[in-house]
PDB file of C-alpha atoms in Angstrom:
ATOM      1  CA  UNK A   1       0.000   0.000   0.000  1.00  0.00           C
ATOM      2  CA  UNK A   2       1.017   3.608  -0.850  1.00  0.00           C
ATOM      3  CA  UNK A   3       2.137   5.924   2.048  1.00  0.00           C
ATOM      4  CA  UNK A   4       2.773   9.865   1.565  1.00  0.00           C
ATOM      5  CA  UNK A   5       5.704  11.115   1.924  1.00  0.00           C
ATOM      6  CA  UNK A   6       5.354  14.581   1.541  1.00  0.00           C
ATOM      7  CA  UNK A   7       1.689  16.743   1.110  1.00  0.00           C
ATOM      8  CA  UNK A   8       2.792  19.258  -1.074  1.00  0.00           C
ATOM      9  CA  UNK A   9       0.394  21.906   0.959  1.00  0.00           C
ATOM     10  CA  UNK A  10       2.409  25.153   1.114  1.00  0.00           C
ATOM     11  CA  UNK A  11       5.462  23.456  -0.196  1.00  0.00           C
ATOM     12  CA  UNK A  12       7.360  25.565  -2.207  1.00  0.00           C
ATOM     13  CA  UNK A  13       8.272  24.403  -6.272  1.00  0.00           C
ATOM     14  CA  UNK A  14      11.819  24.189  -6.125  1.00  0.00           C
ATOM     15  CA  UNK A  15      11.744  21.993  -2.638  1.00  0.00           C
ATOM     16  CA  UNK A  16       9.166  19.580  -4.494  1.00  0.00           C
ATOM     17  CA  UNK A  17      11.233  19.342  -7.376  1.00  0.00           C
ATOM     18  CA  UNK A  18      14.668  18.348  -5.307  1.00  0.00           C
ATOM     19  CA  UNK A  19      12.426  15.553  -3.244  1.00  0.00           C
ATOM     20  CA  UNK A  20      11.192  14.219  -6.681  1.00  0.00           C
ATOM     21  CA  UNK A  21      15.226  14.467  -7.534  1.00  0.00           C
ATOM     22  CA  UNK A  22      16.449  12.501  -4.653  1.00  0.00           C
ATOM     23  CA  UNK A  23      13.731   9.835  -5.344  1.00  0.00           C
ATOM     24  CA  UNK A  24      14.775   9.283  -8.554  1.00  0.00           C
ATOM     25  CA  UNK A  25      18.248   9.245  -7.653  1.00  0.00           C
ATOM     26  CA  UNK A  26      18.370   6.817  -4.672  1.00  0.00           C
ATOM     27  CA  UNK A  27      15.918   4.406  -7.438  1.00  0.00           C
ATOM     28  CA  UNK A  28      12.592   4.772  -4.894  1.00  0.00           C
ATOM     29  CA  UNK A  29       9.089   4.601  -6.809  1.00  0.00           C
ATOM     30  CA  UNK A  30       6.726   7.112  -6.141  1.00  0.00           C
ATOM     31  CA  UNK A  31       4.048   8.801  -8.110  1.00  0.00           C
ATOM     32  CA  UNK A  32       2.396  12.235  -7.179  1.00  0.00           C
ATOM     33  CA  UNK A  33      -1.224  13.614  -7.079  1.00  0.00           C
ATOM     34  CA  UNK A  34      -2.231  16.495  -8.008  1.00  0.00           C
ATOM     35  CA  UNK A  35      -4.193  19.129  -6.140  1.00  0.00           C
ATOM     36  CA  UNK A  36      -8.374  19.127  -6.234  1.00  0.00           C
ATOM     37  CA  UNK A  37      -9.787  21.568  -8.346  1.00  0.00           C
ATOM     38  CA  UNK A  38     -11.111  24.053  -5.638  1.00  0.00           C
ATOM     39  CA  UNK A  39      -8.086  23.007  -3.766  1.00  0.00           C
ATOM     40  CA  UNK A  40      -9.970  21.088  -0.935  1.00  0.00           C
ATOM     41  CA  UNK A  41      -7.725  18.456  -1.497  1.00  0.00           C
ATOM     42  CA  UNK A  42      -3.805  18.834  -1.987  1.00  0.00           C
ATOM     43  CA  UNK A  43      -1.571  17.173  -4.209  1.00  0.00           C
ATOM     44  CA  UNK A  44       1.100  14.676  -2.529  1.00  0.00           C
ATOM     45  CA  UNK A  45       4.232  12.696  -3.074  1.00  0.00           C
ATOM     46  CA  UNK A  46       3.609   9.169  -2.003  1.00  0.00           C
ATOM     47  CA  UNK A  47       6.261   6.134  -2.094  1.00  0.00           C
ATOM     48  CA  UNK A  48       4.961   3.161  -4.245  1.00  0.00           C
ATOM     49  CA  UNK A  49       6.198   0.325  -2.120  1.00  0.00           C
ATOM     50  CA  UNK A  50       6.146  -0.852   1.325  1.00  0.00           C
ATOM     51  CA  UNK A  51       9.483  -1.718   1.468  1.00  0.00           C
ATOM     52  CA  UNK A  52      11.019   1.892   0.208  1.00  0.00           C
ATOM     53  CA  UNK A  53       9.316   3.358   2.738  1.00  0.00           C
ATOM     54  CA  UNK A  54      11.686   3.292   5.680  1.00  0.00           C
ATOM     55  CA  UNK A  55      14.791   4.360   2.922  1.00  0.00           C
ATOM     56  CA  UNK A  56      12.709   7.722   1.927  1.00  0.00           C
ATOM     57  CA  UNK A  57      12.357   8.738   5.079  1.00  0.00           C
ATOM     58  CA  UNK A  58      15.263   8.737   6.337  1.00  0.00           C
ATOM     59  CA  UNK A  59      16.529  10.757   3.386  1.00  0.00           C
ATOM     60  CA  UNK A  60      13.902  13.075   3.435  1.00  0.00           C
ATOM     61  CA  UNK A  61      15.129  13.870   7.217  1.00  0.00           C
ATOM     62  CA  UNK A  62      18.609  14.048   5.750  1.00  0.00           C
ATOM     63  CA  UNK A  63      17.129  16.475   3.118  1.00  0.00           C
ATOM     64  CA  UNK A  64      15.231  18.267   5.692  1.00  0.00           C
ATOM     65  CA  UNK A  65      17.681  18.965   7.668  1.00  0.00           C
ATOM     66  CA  UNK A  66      19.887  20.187   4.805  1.00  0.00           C
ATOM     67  CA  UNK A  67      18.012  22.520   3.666  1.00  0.00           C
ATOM     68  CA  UNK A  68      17.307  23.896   6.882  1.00  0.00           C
ATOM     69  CA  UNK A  69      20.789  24.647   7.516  1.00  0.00           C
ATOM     70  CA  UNK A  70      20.984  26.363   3.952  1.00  0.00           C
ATOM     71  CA  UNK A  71      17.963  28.327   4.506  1.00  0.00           C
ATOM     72  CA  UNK A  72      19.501  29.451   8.250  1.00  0.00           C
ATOM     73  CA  UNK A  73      23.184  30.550   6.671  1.00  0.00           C
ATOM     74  CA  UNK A  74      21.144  32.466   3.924  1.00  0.00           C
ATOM     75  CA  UNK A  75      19.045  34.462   6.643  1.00  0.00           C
ATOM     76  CA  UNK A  76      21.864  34.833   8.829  1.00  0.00           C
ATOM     77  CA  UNK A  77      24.266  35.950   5.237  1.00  0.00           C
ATOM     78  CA  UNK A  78      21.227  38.618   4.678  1.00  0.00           C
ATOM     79  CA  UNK A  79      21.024  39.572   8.914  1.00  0.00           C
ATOM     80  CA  UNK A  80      24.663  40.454   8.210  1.00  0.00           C
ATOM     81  CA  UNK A  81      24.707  41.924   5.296  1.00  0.00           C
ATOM     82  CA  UNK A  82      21.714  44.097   5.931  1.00  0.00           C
ATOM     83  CA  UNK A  83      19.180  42.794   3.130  1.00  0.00           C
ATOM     84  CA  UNK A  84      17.193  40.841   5.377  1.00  0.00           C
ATOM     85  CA  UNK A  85      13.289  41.786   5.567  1.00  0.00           C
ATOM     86  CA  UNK A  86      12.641  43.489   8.923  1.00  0.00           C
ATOM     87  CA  UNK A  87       9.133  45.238   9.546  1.00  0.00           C
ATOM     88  CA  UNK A  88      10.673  49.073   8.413  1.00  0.00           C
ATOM     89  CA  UNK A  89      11.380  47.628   5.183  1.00  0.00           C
ATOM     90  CA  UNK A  90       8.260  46.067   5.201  1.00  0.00           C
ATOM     91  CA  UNK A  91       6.551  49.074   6.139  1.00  0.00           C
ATOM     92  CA  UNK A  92       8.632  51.508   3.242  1.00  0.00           C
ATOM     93  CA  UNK A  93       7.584  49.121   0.688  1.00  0.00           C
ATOM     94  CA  UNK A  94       3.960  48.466   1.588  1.00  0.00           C
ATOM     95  CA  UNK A  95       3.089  51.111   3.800  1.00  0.00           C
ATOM     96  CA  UNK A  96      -1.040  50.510   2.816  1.00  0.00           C
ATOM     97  CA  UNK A  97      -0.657  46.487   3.579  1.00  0.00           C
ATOM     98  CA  UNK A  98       1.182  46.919   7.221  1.00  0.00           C
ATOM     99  CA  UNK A  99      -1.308  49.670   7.979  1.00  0.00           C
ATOM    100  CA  UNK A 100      -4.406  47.646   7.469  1.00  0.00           C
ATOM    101  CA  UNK A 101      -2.685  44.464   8.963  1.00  0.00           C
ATOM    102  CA  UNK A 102      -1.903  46.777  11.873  1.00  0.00           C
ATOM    103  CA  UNK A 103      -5.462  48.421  11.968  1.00  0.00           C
ATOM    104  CA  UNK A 104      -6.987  44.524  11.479  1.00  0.00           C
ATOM    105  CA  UNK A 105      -5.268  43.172  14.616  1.00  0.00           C
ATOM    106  CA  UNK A 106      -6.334  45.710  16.484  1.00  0.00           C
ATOM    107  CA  UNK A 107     -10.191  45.671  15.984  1.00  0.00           C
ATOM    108  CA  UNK A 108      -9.584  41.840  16.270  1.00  0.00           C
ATOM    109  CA  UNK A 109      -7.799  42.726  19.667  1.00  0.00           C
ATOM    110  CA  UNK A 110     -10.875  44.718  20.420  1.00  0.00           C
ATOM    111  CA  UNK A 111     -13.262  42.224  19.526  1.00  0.00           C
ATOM    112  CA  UNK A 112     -11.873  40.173  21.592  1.00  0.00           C
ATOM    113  CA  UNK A 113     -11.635  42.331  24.410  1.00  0.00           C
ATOM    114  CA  UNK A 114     -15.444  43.171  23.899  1.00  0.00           C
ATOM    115  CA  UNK A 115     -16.775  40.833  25.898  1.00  0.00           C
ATOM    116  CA  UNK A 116     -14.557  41.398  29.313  1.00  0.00           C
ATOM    117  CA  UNK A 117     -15.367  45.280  28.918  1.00  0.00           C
ATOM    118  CA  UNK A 118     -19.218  44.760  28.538  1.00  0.00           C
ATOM    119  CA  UNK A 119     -19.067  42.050  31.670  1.00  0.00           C
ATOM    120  CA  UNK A 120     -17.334  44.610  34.081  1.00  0.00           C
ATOM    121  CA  UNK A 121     -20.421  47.297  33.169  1.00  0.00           C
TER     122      UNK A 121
END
């Protein structure tokens, strides 16, 4: 029986394509499904036999782990060299989309607040 290896839910292209990569490299069977048309249902990458199962794991936590470590020296290479997205930069680039956000999780705040201030009255 099939087991999924990896739901490709929020999972961006280029980290889908290097799993598919190491698959085919290390000689594992899989196929892949694609997402449901209103997107209910997300596409996945799913190991064809039983016995591969164990193996694609344990590169996939290899692979994980990897690219973890990549993505941490590249945040920490753009922390240094000062291109790394803080909220400032956020703010002098969208100014309109961090004000509403702002504004947004305030009411929310308030909403949410609402019901202590109307029980103390």
């Amino acid at each position: 029986m099939a087991k999924l290896l990896l739901n490709l839910r929020h999972v961006p292209d280029d980290e889908a394509d290097d799993v598919r990569e190491m698959l085919d490299a290390n000689g594992i069977a899989f196929y892949e499904t694609k997402p449901g048309p209103w997107r209910i249902s997300v596409g996945g990458i799913w190991i064809s036999q039983d016995a591969a199962i164990v193996e694609a794991k344990r590169l996939m936590a290899e692979y994980q782990l990897a690219r973890g470590a990549r993505a941490r020296a590249e945040y920490a290479a753009a922390v240094r060299d000062g291109t790394a997205e803080t909220f400032w930069s956020q703010l002098r680039e969208e100014p309109l989309r961090v004000l509403l956000t702002v504004v947004a999780i305030v009411l929310l705040l308030g909403l949410v607040a609402l019901p202590v201030v109307l029980l103390r009255a």
